[in-house]
CSV table of C-alpha atoms in Angstrom, one decimal:
chain,number,residue,atom,x,y,z
A,1,MET,CA,10.7,-12.2,-24.7
A,2,ILE,CA,8.1,-14.7,-23.5
A,3,LYS,CA,4.6,-14.9,-24.8
A,4,VAL,CA,1.7,-15.2,-22.4
A,5,THR,CA,-1.9,-15.5,-23.5
A,6,TYR,CA,-4.7,-14.4,-21.2
A,7,VAL,CA,-8.2,-15.8,-22.0
A,8,ALA,CA,-11.1,-13.8,-20.6
A,9,GLN,CA,-14.4,-15.2,-19.4
A,10,ASP,CA,-16.0,-14.3,-22.8
A,11,GLY,CA,-13.3,-16.3,-24.6
A,12,SER,CA,-11.4,-13.4,-25.9
A,13,ALA,CA,-7.7,-13.9,-25.8
A,14,THR,CA,-4.9,-11.3,-25.4
A,15,THR,CA,-1.3,-12.3,-26.0
A,16,ILE,CA,1.4,-10.2,-24.3
A,17,GLU,CA,5.2,-10.4,-24.8
A,18,ALA,CA,6.9,-10.1,-21.5
A,19,GLU,CA,10.5,-10.0,-20.3
A,20,GLU,CA,12.0,-13.0,-18.6
A,21,GLY,CA,11.9,-12.7,-14.8
A,22,THR,CA,8.6,-10.7,-14.7
A,23,SER,CA,5.5,-12.3,-13.2
A,24,VAL,CA,2.4,-13.2,-15.1
A,25,MET,CA,0.6,-10.6,-13.0
A,26,GLN,CA,3.2,-7.9,-13.7
A,27,ALA,CA,3.1,-8.6,-17.4
A,28,ALA,CA,-0.7,-8.2,-17.4
A,29,VAL,CA,-0.8,-5.0,-15.4
A,30,SER,CA,2.0,-3.3,-17.2
A,31,ASN,CA,0.2,-4.0,-20.4
A,32,ASP,CA,-3.1,-2.7,-19.0
A,33,LEU,CA,-4.9,-6.0,-19.3
A,34,ASP,CA,-8.4,-6.0,-17.8
A,35,GLY,CA,-9.1,-8.9,-15.5
A,36,ILE,CA,-6.0,-8.8,-13.3
A,37,VAL,CA,-5.8,-6.3,-10.6
A,38,GLY,CA,-2.6,-7.1,-8.6
A,39,GLU,CA,-3.5,-4.6,-5.9
A,40,CYS,CA,-0.6,-5.4,-3.5
A,41,GLY,CA,2.0,-5.3,-6.3
A,42,GLY,CA,3.0,-9.0,-5.9
A,43,SER,CA,3.5,-9.2,-2.1
A,44,MET,CA,1.0,-12.0,-1.8
A,45,MET,CA,-1.4,-9.9,0.2
A,46,CYS,CA,-4.5,-9.4,-1.8
A,47,ALA,CA,-5.5,-12.4,-4.0
A,48,THR,CA,-6.6,-10.0,-6.8
A,49,CYS,CA,-4.3,-11.5,-9.5
A,50,HIS,CA,-6.0,-14.9,-9.4
A,51,CYS,CA,-5.9,-16.9,-12.7
A,52,TYR,CA,-6.4,-20.5,-13.8
A,53,VAL,CA,-3.5,-22.1,-15.6
A,54,ASP,CA,-4.5,-23.8,-18.8
A,55,GLU,CA,-4.5,-27.6,-18.4
A,56,ALA,CA,-1.7,-28.0,-21.0
A,57,TRP,CA,0.6,-25.8,-18.8
A,58,GLU,CA,-0.2,-27.0,-15.4
A,59,GLU,CA,2.9,-29.0,-14.9
A,60,ARG,CA,5.3,-26.5,-16.1
A,61,THR,CA,4.1,-23.6,-13.9
A,62,GLY,CA,4.7,-25.7,-10.8
A,63,ALA,CA,2.9,-26.1,-7.6
A,64,ARG,CA,1.5,-23.3,-5.4
A,65,SER,CA,3.2,-22.5,-2.1
A,66,ALA,CA,1.4,-22.9,1.2
A,67,ASP,CA,1.1,-19.2,1.6
A,68,GLU,CA,-0.3,-18.8,-1.9
A,69,GLU,CA,-2.8,-21.5,-1.2
A,70,GLU,CA,-4.0,-19.6,1.9
A,71,MET,CA,-4.2,-16.3,0.2
A,72,LEU,CA,-6.2,-17.9,-2.6
A,73,GLU,CA,-8.9,-18.6,0.0
A,74,GLY,CA,-9.6,-14.9,-0.2
A,75,ALA,CA,-10.1,-14.8,-3.9
A,76,ALA,CA,-13.3,-13.4,-5.2
A,77,ALA,CA,-14.0,-16.1,-7.8
A,78,GLU,CA,-14.2,-19.9,-7.5
A,79,VAL,CA,-10.8,-21.5,-6.7
A,80,THR,CA,-10.0,-24.7,-8.5
A,81,GLY,CA,-7.0,-27.1,-8.6
A,82,ARG,CA,-5.6,-24.9,-11.4
A,83,SER,CA,-6.0,-21.6,-9.5
A,84,ARG,CA,-2.8,-19.6,-9.0
A,85,LEU,CA,-1.9,-16.1,-7.9
A,86,SER,CA,-0.4,-14.9,-11.1
A,87,CYS,CA,2.2,-12.8,-9.2
A,88,GLN,CA,3.7,-16.1,-8.1
A,89,ILE,CA,4.3,-17.4,-11.6
A,90,ARG,CA,7.7,-16.1,-12.8
A,91,LEU,CA,8.3,-16.1,-16.6
A,92,ASP,CA,11.2,-18.1,-17.9
A,93,PRO,CA,11.8,-19.5,-21.4
A,94,SER,CA,10.2,-22.8,-20.5
A,95,LEU,CA,6.9,-20.8,-20.1
A,96,ASP,CA,7.0,-19.3,-23.6
A,97,GLY,CA,3.5,-19.6,-24.9
A,98,LEU,CA,1.8,-20.0,-21.5
A,99,VAL,CA,-2.0,-19.8,-21.5
A,100,VAL,CA,-3.9,-18.6,-18.4
A,101,HIS,CA,-7.6,-18.1,-18.0
A,102,LEU,CA,-9.1,-15.2,-16.1
A,103,PRO,CA,-11.7,-15.4,-13.4
A,104,GLU,CA,-15.0,-13.6,-13.5
A,105,GLU,CA,-14.1,-11.2,-10.8
A,106,GLN,CA,-11.0,-10.2,-8.7
A,107,LEU,CA,-12.5,-8.0,-6.0
B,1,MET,CA,-20.2,21.4,-25.1
B,2,SER,CA,-17.3,20.0,-23.1
B,3,GLN,CA,-17.7,19.5,-19.4
B,4,PRO,CA,-15.0,20.2,-16.8
B,5,GLY,CA,-15.0,16.6,-15.6
B,6,VAL,CA,-13.2,15.0,-12.7
B,7,LEU,CA,-9.9,16.4,-11.5
B,8,ILE,CA,-7.7,14.3,-9.2
B,9,LEU,CA,-5.0,15.9,-7.1
B,10,GLY,CA,-2.3,13.4,-6.3
B,11,ALA,CA,-1.1,10.7,-8.7
B,12,GLY,CA,-0.2,8.0,-6.2
B,13,GLN,CA,-1.9,4.6,-6.1
B,14,GLY,CA,-5.2,6.0,-4.8
B,15,GLY,CA,-5.4,8.9,-7.2
B,16,LEU,CA,-4.6,6.6,-10.2
B,17,GLN,CA,-7.1,4.0,-8.9
B,18,ALA,CA,-9.8,6.7,-8.9
B,19,ALA,CA,-9.0,7.4,-12.6
B,20,ILE,CA,-9.0,3.7,-13.5
B,21,SER,CA,-12.3,3.1,-11.6
B,22,LEU,CA,-14.0,6.1,-13.2
B,23,ARG,CA,-13.4,4.6,-16.6
B,24,GLN,CA,-14.3,1.1,-15.5
B,25,ASN,CA,-17.6,2.4,-14.2
B,26,GLY,CA,-18.3,4.1,-17.5
B,27,TYR,CA,-17.6,7.7,-16.7
B,28,ALA,CA,-17.1,9.4,-20.1
B,29,GLY,CA,-16.2,12.9,-19.1
B,30,PRO,CA,-12.7,14.3,-18.9
B,31,VAL,CA,-10.4,12.9,-16.2
B,32,THR,CA,-7.2,14.7,-15.2
B,33,LEU,CA,-4.7,13.3,-12.8
B,34,VAL,CA,-2.3,16.0,-11.4
B,35,GLY,CA,0.8,14.8,-9.5
B,36,ALA,CA,3.7,16.6,-7.9
B,37,GLU,CA,6.3,13.9,-8.7
B,38,PRO,CA,7.8,13.4,-12.1
B,39,GLY,CA,7.0,10.3,-14.3
B,40,LEU,CA,4.3,7.7,-14.2
B,41,PRO,CA,2.4,6.8,-11.1
B,42,TYR,CA,4.2,4.0,-9.2
B,43,GLN,CA,3.8,1.6,-6.3
B,44,ARG,CA,5.2,2.9,-3.0
B,45,PRO,CA,5.3,-0.2,-0.8
B,46,PRO,CA,8.3,-1.8,-2.5
B,47,LEU,CA,10.4,1.3,-2.0
B,48,SER,CA,11.3,0.1,1.5
B,49,LYS,CA,11.7,-3.5,0.5
B,50,ALA,CA,12.3,-5.0,-3.0
B,51,TYR,CA,13.3,-1.8,-4.6
B,52,LEU,CA,16.1,-1.2,-2.2
B,53,LEU,CA,17.5,-4.7,-2.9
B,54,GLU,CA,16.9,-4.9,-6.6
B,55,GLY,CA,16.7,-1.3,-7.8
B,56,LYS,CA,14.2,-2.1,-10.5
B,57,ALA,CA,12.3,1.2,-10.9
B,58,GLU,CA,10.5,0.0,-14.1
B,59,ALA,CA,8.9,-2.7,-12.1
B,60,LEU,CA,7.2,-0.1,-9.9
B,61,ALA,CA,5.1,1.6,-12.6
B,62,LEU,CA,1.4,0.9,-12.0
B,63,ARG,CA,0.3,1.5,-15.6
B,64,PRO,CA,2.2,2.1,-18.8
B,65,GLU,CA,2.1,5.4,-20.6
B,66,SER,CA,-0.2,3.9,-23.2
B,67,PHE,CA,-2.9,3.4,-20.6
B,68,PHE,CA,-3.4,7.1,-20.2
B,69,THR,CA,-3.8,7.6,-23.9
B,70,SER,CA,-6.1,4.7,-24.4
B,71,LYS,CA,-8.3,5.6,-21.5
B,72,ALA,CA,-8.2,9.4,-22.3
B,73,ILE,CA,-6.9,10.2,-18.9
B,74,THR,CA,-4.8,13.4,-18.9
B,75,LEU,CA,-1.7,12.9,-16.7
B,76,ARG,CA,0.1,16.0,-15.5
B,77,PRO,CA,3.2,14.9,-13.6
B,78,GLY,CA,5.6,17.3,-11.9
B,79,THR,CA,2.8,19.8,-11.3
B,80,TRP,CA,2.2,21.8,-8.2
B,81,VAL,CA,-1.3,23.0,-7.5
B,82,ASP,CA,-1.4,26.5,-5.9
B,83,ALA,CA,-5.0,26.8,-4.8
B,84,ILE,CA,-8.5,25.4,-5.0
B,85,ASP,CA,-11.2,28.0,-5.9
B,86,ARG,CA,-14.3,26.3,-4.6
B,87,ALA,CA,-16.7,29.0,-5.6
B,88,ALA,CA,-15.6,28.9,-9.3
B,89,ARG,CA,-14.9,25.1,-9.1
B,90,GLN,CA,-11.4,25.3,-10.4
B,91,ILE,CA,-7.9,24.8,-9.3
B,92,ARG,CA,-5.0,27.2,-9.9
B,93,ILE,CA,-1.6,26.0,-11.2
B,94,GLY,CA,0.6,29.0,-11.6
B,95,SER,CA,-1.4,31.3,-13.8
B,96,GLU,CA,-3.4,28.5,-15.3
B,97,MET,CA,-6.9,27.6,-14.1
B,98,LEU,CA,-8.4,24.1,-14.4
B,99,PRO,CA,-12.1,23.6,-13.9
B,100,TYR,CA,-13.8,20.6,-12.4
B,101,ASP,CA,-17.2,19.1,-11.7
B,102,HIS,CA,-15.8,16.8,-9.1
B,103,LEU,CA,-12.5,17.2,-7.3
B,104,ILE,CA,-10.8,14.3,-5.6
B,105,LEU,CA,-8.0,15.0,-3.1
B,106,ALA,CA,-5.5,12.2,-3.1
B,107,THR,CA,-2.5,14.3,-1.9
B,108,GLY,CA,-1.1,11.7,0.5
B,109,THR,CA,1.4,12.4,3.2
B,110,ARG,CA,4.9,13.6,3.7
B,111,ASN,CA,7.5,12.9,6.4
B,112,LEU,CA,6.8,14.3,9.8
B,113,ARG,CA,9.8,16.3,10.8
B,114,PRO,CA,10.2,16.2,14.6
B,115,PRO,CA,12.1,19.1,16.3
B,116,ILE,CA,15.6,17.5,16.1
B,117,ALA,CA,18.6,19.7,15.7
B,118,GLY,CA,20.5,19.0,12.4
B,119,LEU,CA,17.6,16.9,11.0
B,120,GLU,CA,18.4,18.3,7.5
B,121,ARG,CA,21.3,15.8,7.4
B,122,ALA,CA,18.8,12.9,7.5
B,123,LEU,CA,17.5,11.2,4.4
B,124,ASP,CA,13.8,10.5,3.7
B,125,LEU,CA,12.1,7.4,2.4
B,126,ARG,CA,8.8,8.5,0.8
B,127,THR,CA,9.4,8.8,-2.9
B,128,LEU,CA,11.2,6.9,-5.6
B,129,ALA,CA,13.8,9.7,-5.7
B,130,ASP,CA,14.3,9.2,-2.0
B,131,ALA,CA,14.7,5.5,-2.4
B,132,ALA,CA,17.1,5.8,-5.3
B,133,ALA,CA,19.3,8.1,-3.2
B,134,LEU,CA,19.2,5.6,-0.3
B,135,ARG,CA,20.1,2.8,-2.6
B,136,MET,CA,23.2,4.7,-3.7
B,137,ALA,CA,24.1,5.3,0.0
B,138,LEU,CA,23.8,1.5,0.7
B,139,ALA,CA,26.4,0.6,-2.0
B,140,ASP,CA,29.2,0.8,0.5
B,141,PRO,CA,29.4,-0.5,4.1
B,142,GLN,CA,27.8,2.0,6.4
B,143,ARG,CA,26.9,2.7,10.0
B,144,ILE,CA,23.2,3.6,9.7
B,145,ALA,CA,20.8,5.1,12.3
B,146,VAL,CA,17.1,5.0,11.6
B,147,ILE,CA,15.0,7.5,13.5
B,148,GLY,CA,11.6,5.8,13.9
B,149,GLY,CA,10.7,2.2,14.7
B,150,GLY,CA,7.5,2.0,12.6
B,151,PHE,CA,6.8,-0.1,9.5
B,152,ILE,CA,9.1,1.9,7.1
B,153,GLY,CA,12.0,2.3,9.5
B,154,LEU,CA,12.0,-1.4,10.4
B,155,GLU,CA,11.5,-2.6,6.8
B,156,PHE,CA,14.5,-0.4,5.8
B,157,ALA,CA,16.5,-1.7,8.8
B,158,ALA,CA,15.9,-5.3,7.9
B,159,VAL,CA,17.1,-4.7,4.3
B,160,ALA,CA,20.1,-2.7,5.4
B,161,ARG,CA,21.1,-5.3,7.9
B,162,LYS,CA,20.7,-8.0,5.3
B,163,LEU,CA,23.1,-6.0,3.1
B,164,GLY,CA,25.7,-6.2,5.9
B,165,HIS,CA,25.4,-2.6,7.3
B,166,GLU,CA,25.6,-1.8,11.0
B,167,VAL,CA,22.1,-0.6,11.8
B,168,SER,CA,20.6,1.2,14.9
B,169,VAL,CA,16.9,2.0,15.2
B,170,ILE,CA,15.9,4.9,17.5
B,171,GLU,CA,12.3,4.9,18.6
B,172,ALA,CA,10.8,7.6,21.0
B,173,ALA,CA,8.0,5.2,22.2
B,174,PRO,CA,8.9,2.4,24.5
B,175,ARG,CA,8.0,-0.2,21.9
B,176,LEU,CA,8.2,-0.8,18.1
B,177,MET,CA,5.3,0.0,15.8
B,178,ALA,CA,3.4,1.2,18.8
B,179,ARG,CA,0.6,2.9,16.8
B,180,ALA,CA,0.0,-0.1,14.6
B,181,VAL,CA,0.4,-3.3,16.6
B,182,SER,CA,-0.2,-4.9,20.0
B,183,PRO,CA,2.5,-5.0,22.7
B,184,ALA,CA,2.9,-8.7,22.1
B,185,MET,CA,3.6,-8.2,18.4
B,186,SER,CA,6.0,-5.3,19.2
B,187,ARG,CA,7.9,-7.8,21.4
B,188,HIS,CA,8.1,-10.4,18.7
B,189,PHE,CA,9.6,-7.9,16.3
B,190,GLU,CA,11.9,-6.5,19.0
B,191,HIS,CA,13.4,-9.9,19.5
B,192,TRP,CA,13.6,-10.6,15.8
B,193,HIS,CA,15.4,-7.4,15.0
B,194,ARG,CA,17.8,-7.8,17.9
B,195,ALA,CA,18.5,-11.4,16.7
B,196,GLN,CA,19.5,-10.0,13.3
B,197,GLY,CA,22.0,-7.7,15.0
B,198,VAL,CA,20.0,-4.5,14.8
B,199,ALA,CA,20.7,-2.2,17.8
B,200,LEU,CA,17.4,-0.9,19.2
B,201,HIS,CA,17.1,2.2,21.3
B,202,LEU,CA,13.6,2.3,22.6
B,203,GLY,CA,11.9,5.0,24.7
B,204,GLN,CA,14.5,7.5,23.8
B,205,PRO,CA,13.7,10.3,21.3
B,206,ALA,CA,16.5,11.6,19.1
B,207,VAL,CA,17.4,15.2,19.9
B,208,ALA,CA,20.2,16.0,17.5
B,209,VAL,CA,21.8,14.7,14.3
B,210,ASP,CA,25.4,15.6,13.5
B,211,GLU,CA,28.0,14.3,11.1
B,212,GLY,CA,28.9,11.5,13.5
B,213,GLY,CA,25.5,10.2,14.2
B,214,VAL,CA,22.5,10.9,16.5
B,215,THR,CA,22.2,12.1,20.1
B,216,LEU,CA,19.4,10.7,22.2
B,217,ALA,CA,17.5,12.5,25.0
B,218,ASP,CA,19.4,10.6,27.6
B,219,GLY,CA,22.7,11.8,26.1
B,220,THR,CA,23.6,8.5,24.4
B,221,HIS,CA,25.3,9.1,21.1
B,222,VAL,CA,24.5,6.6,18.3
B,223,ALA,CA,27.3,6.6,15.8
B,224,ALA,CA,26.2,6.6,12.2
B,225,GLY,CA,27.5,7.6,8.8
B,226,PHE,CA,24.0,8.3,7.6
B,227,VAL,CA,20.7,8.8,9.1
B,228,LEU,CA,17.2,7.9,7.8
B,229,LEU,CA,14.2,9.8,9.1
B,230,ALA,CA,11.1,7.5,9.3
B,231,ALA,CA,9.3,9.0,12.3
B,232,GLY,CA,5.9,9.0,10.8
B,233,VAL,CA,4.1,11.2,8.4
B,234,ARG,CA,1.7,14.1,8.2
B,235,PRO,CA,-1.1,14.5,5.8
B,236,ASN,CA,-0.9,16.9,2.9
B,237,SER,CA,-4.0,18.9,3.7
B,238,GLU,CA,-2.8,22.5,3.3
B,239,LEU,CA,-4.6,23.1,0.0
B,240,ALA,CA,-7.9,21.8,1.5
B,241,GLU,CA,-7.4,23.9,4.6
B,242,ALA,CA,-6.6,27.0,2.6
B,243,ALA,CA,-9.8,26.4,0.6
B,244,GLY,CA,-11.8,26.4,3.8
B,245,LEU,CA,-12.6,22.7,3.9
B,246,ALA,CA,-12.9,20.9,7.2
B,247,THR,CA,-9.5,19.5,8.2
B,248,GLY,CA,-8.0,18.1,11.3
B,249,ASN,CA,-6.1,14.9,11.2
B,250,GLY,CA,-6.0,15.2,7.4
B,251,VAL,CA,-9.0,16.2,5.2
B,252,THR,CA,-12.2,15.4,7.0
B,253,VAL,CA,-14.7,13.4,5.0
B,254,ASP,CA,-18.1,11.7,5.8
B,255,ALA,CA,-19.0,8.1,5.4
B,256,GLY,CA,-19.4,8.7,1.6
B,257,LEU,CA,-15.9,10.1,1.5
B,258,ARG,CA,-17.2,13.6,0.8
B,259,THR,CA,-15.4,16.6,2.3
B,260,SER,CA,-17.5,19.5,3.7
B,261,ASP,CA,-17.9,20.6,0.0
B,262,PRO,CA,-20.1,18.1,-1.8
B,263,ALA,CA,-18.2,18.6,-5.0
B,264,ILE,CA,-14.9,17.5,-3.4
B,265,PHE,CA,-13.9,14.0,-2.2
B,266,ALA,CA,-10.8,12.9,-0.4
B,267,LEU,CA,-9.1,9.5,-0.3
B,268,GLY,CA,-6.2,7.5,1.0
B,269,ASP,CA,-3.5,8.7,3.4
B,270,CYS,CA,-4.7,12.3,3.5
B,271,ALA,CA,-8.4,11.5,4.3
B,272,CYS,CA,-9.8,11.2,7.8
B,273,PHE,CA,-13.0,9.2,7.6
B,274,PRO,CA,-15.4,7.5,10.0
B,275,ASP,CA,-14.3,4.0,10.8
B,276,PRO,CA,-17.2,1.8,9.6
B,277,ARG,CA,-17.1,-0.3,12.7
B,278,THR,CA,-16.8,2.3,15.5
B,279,GLY,CA,-17.6,5.5,13.8
B,280,ALA,CA,-14.5,7.1,15.2
B,281,PRO,CA,-12.5,9.3,12.8
B,282,VAL,CA,-9.5,7.5,11.4
B,283,ARG,CA,-6.8,8.2,8.9
B,284,LEU,CA,-5.1,5.1,7.4
B,285,GLU,CA,-1.8,4.9,5.7
B,286,SER,CA,-2.3,1.9,3.4
B,287,VAL,CA,-2.7,0.8,-0.2
B,288,GLN,CA,-5.9,-1.0,0.7
B,289,ALA,CA,-7.6,2.1,2.1
B,290,ALA,CA,-6.5,4.3,-0.8
B,291,THR,CA,-7.7,2.0,-3.5
B,292,ASP,CA,-10.9,1.0,-1.8
B,293,HIS,CA,-11.7,4.7,-1.2
B,294,ALA,CA,-11.0,5.4,-4.8
B,295,ARG,CA,-13.4,2.7,-6.0
B,296,LEU,CA,-16.2,4.0,-3.8
B,297,ILE,CA,-15.7,7.6,-4.9
B,298,ALA,CA,-15.6,6.6,-8.6
B,299,ALA,CA,-18.8,4.6,-8.2
B,300,ARG,CA,-20.5,7.6,-6.6
B,301,ILE,CA,-19.4,10.0,-9.3
B,302,ALA,CA,-19.9,7.7,-12.3
B,303,LYS,CA,-23.0,5.8,-11.3
B,304,GLY,CA,-24.5,7.9,-8.5
B,305,GLU,CA,-24.2,5.0,-6.0
B,306,THR,CA,-24.9,6.1,-2.5
B,307,ALA,CA,-23.4,3.2,-0.4
B,308,ASP,CA,-21.3,4.2,2.5
B,309,TYR,CA,-17.7,3.2,2.9
B,310,ALA,CA,-17.5,-0.2,4.7
B,311,ALA,CA,-14.3,-1.9,3.6
B,312,LEU,CA,-12.3,-3.9,6.2
B,313,PRO,CA,-8.9,-2.4,6.7
B,314,TRP,CA,-5.8,-4.6,6.2
B,315,PHE,CA,-2.1,-3.9,6.3
B,316,TRP,CA,1.1,-5.7,5.8
B,317,SER,CA,4.8,-5.2,6.5
B,318,ASP,CA,7.6,-7.4,5.3
B,319,GLN,CA,10.6,-7.2,7.6
B,320,GLY,CA,13.2,-9.6,6.4
B,321,ASP,CA,11.5,-13.1,6.4
B,322,GLN,CA,8.8,-11.9,8.8
B,323,LYS,CA,5.6,-11.2,7.1
B,324,LEU,CA,3.3,-9.2,9.4
B,325,GLN,CA,-0.3,-9.1,8.3
B,326,ILE,CA,-3.1,-7.2,10.1
B,327,ALA,CA,-6.8,-7.7,9.5
B,328,GLY,CA,-9.0,-5.0,11.0
B,329,LEU,CA,-8.2,-1.9,12.9
B,330,ALA,CA,-7.5,-1.6,16.6
B,331,GLY,CA,-7.7,1.7,18.4
B,332,PRO,CA,-5.6,2.6,21.4
B,333,GLU,CA,-8.0,1.2,24.0
B,334,THR,CA,-7.7,-2.5,23.3
B,335,THR,CA,-6.8,-5.7,25.1
B,336,GLU,CA,-4.8,-8.5,23.5
B,337,GLU,CA,-4.9,-12.2,23.5
B,338,VAL,CA,-2.2,-14.5,22.0
B,339,VAL,CA,-4.4,-17.0,20.1
B,340,ALA,CA,-1.5,-19.1,18.8
B,341,GLU,CA,2.2,-18.8,18.0
B,342,GLY,CA,2.4,-15.6,15.9
B,343,VAL,CA,-1.3,-14.8,16.1
B,344,VAL,CA,-2.6,-12.0,18.3
B,345,ALA,CA,-6.2,-10.9,18.6
B,346,ARG,CA,-7.1,-7.4,19.8
B,347,PHE,CA,-10.4,-6.6,21.4
B,348,ASP,CA,-12.2,-3.4,22.2
B,349,ALA,CA,-15.7,-2.6,23.7
B,350,LEU,CA,-17.4,-3.8,20.6
B,351,GLY,CA,-15.5,-7.2,20.4
B,352,LEU,CA,-12.8,-8.4,18.1
B,353,ALA,CA,-11.2,-5.4,16.4
B,354,ALA,CA,-8.1,-6.8,14.7
B,355,VAL,CA,-6.0,-9.9,14.2
B,356,GLU,CA,-2.3,-9.7,13.8
B,357,THR,CA,-0.3,-12.6,12.3
B,358,VAL,CA,3.3,-13.4,11.4
B,359,ASN,CA,4.0,-15.7,8.6
B,360,ASN,CA,0.6,-17.2,8.8
B,361,ALA,CA,-1.4,-16.3,5.7
B,362,ARG,CA,-4.0,-18.9,6.6
B,363,ALA,CA,-4.9,-17.4,9.9
B,364,HIS,CA,-4.8,-13.9,8.4
B,365,MET,CA,-7.3,-14.8,5.6
B,366,LYS,CA,-9.6,-16.6,8.0
B,367,ALA,CA,-9.6,-13.6,10.3
B,368,ARG,CA,-10.1,-11.2,7.4
B,369,ARG,CA,-13.2,-13.1,6.3
B,370,MET,CA,-14.5,-13.3,9.8
B,371,LEU,CA,-14.1,-9.6,10.4
B,372,ALA,CA,-15.4,-8.6,7.0
B,373,SER,CA,-18.6,-10.6,7.6
B,374,GLY,CA,-19.4,-8.2,10.4
B,375,SER,CA,-20.5,-10.8,12.8
B,376,ALA,CA,-19.5,-10.0,16.4
B,377,ALA,CA,-16.7,-12.4,17.1
B,378,GLY,CA,-15.3,-13.5,20.4
B,379,LEU,CA,-12.1,-15.2,21.3
B,380,ALA,CA,-13.6,-18.6,21.4
B,381,ALA,CA,-14.9,-18.3,17.8
B,382,LEU,CA,-11.6,-17.0,16.6
B,383,GLU,CA,-9.7,-19.8,18.3
B,384,GLU,CA,-12.0,-22.4,16.8
B,385,LEU,CA,-11.6,-20.8,13.4
B,386,ILE,CA,-7.8,-20.7,13.5
B,387,ALA,CA,-7.6,-24.3,14.9
B,388,ALA,CA,-9.9,-25.6,12.2
């Protein structure tokens, strides 16, 4: 199991243990975490699973793809250099302990 | 004193979203979600794509069981509703009566069954159970015929072809996805599927299914070991009709998504609502419409909001490596302009109605924002936007 911590706007943190191979979006949704919607189910169609990767983890989560970059343009909250679609971050052992921050809004 | 609360008929993505949004909007009364299928509510779009390839049913669940407990939402799966008693504001399940203050119809659609002899031999692809059966059938090399060249039939065809099966697609209309996309986009996908080795039979309705395959109207026999029926859907509006609600192409609702009974709303694939842009009655088969409808209805019930439905429609279809994205909604009376490679704009009397793109998320998102802003856009503005 891989631990992921989601930090909400108010600073409250929730840590979820997810199976390898699931996405950061899926782990959040299947644990009923507020703050990630994931409306299209991970098809890169909706930009409602936007998150900001914590600075310490930026390099390990890798770069966003061109398509991801474009879909992020439709995100509801501000997009920064650390913005990702959480459906595009697959969990593997190297991401155990990952910290992501949640945007103010997703819709 | 306990109140009857909100009763949602249909536990698909729209029905579940209504329950989620009611709680998010602070609704404190009872919420009951009644679904005909067994198990937890699940995502339907992957059934014709990722699920067929990977078979991960657990990845489809929209919320864990704990969600329903923690949010005090009563989920009643595997449950058939027999009737709506509008006068008494209750529904009947067998001999049991369930009361409601507000009823939300989210009953979705089922496969349209055209008059084709022997059609009972064909498989469906609507539910998880259907998809699981199909996955089994795909385990060995097969000759497969798909009746219907719409999104689902073509998504399935692409997966089956990728898995090495011999695939034929039979479409009664002269072009693929004729109800959803422009002729130019139909042509693009026609070429793509043929290049993958899919045999396309266009403009020829199927007239009979037998153990050896499918016979077309012109007498052609398409050999197949199994047949998938994906020739469109029909809305599940019988309960509404029997209860005397206005129905036609689905359950008729107003701009506030209310049926002809103010205590009853309808959403998603079963609801026929006024298109915010043209006012014409439309019924959309999409996750976007179902969930956006659900949010509006929940805000109306929980917070008394009165805004009309105004969300921009969007759709997608993944066929192999071809990601089709559509922003906006084009009726039958449209002209088309190819704006760039894989980008088609559709216009009607009011101006830009929809933009279709293939593997071009950038153009799609730009078009989506432009259309959502409501500004009347012309071809020049769109070209400029896409080129920028």
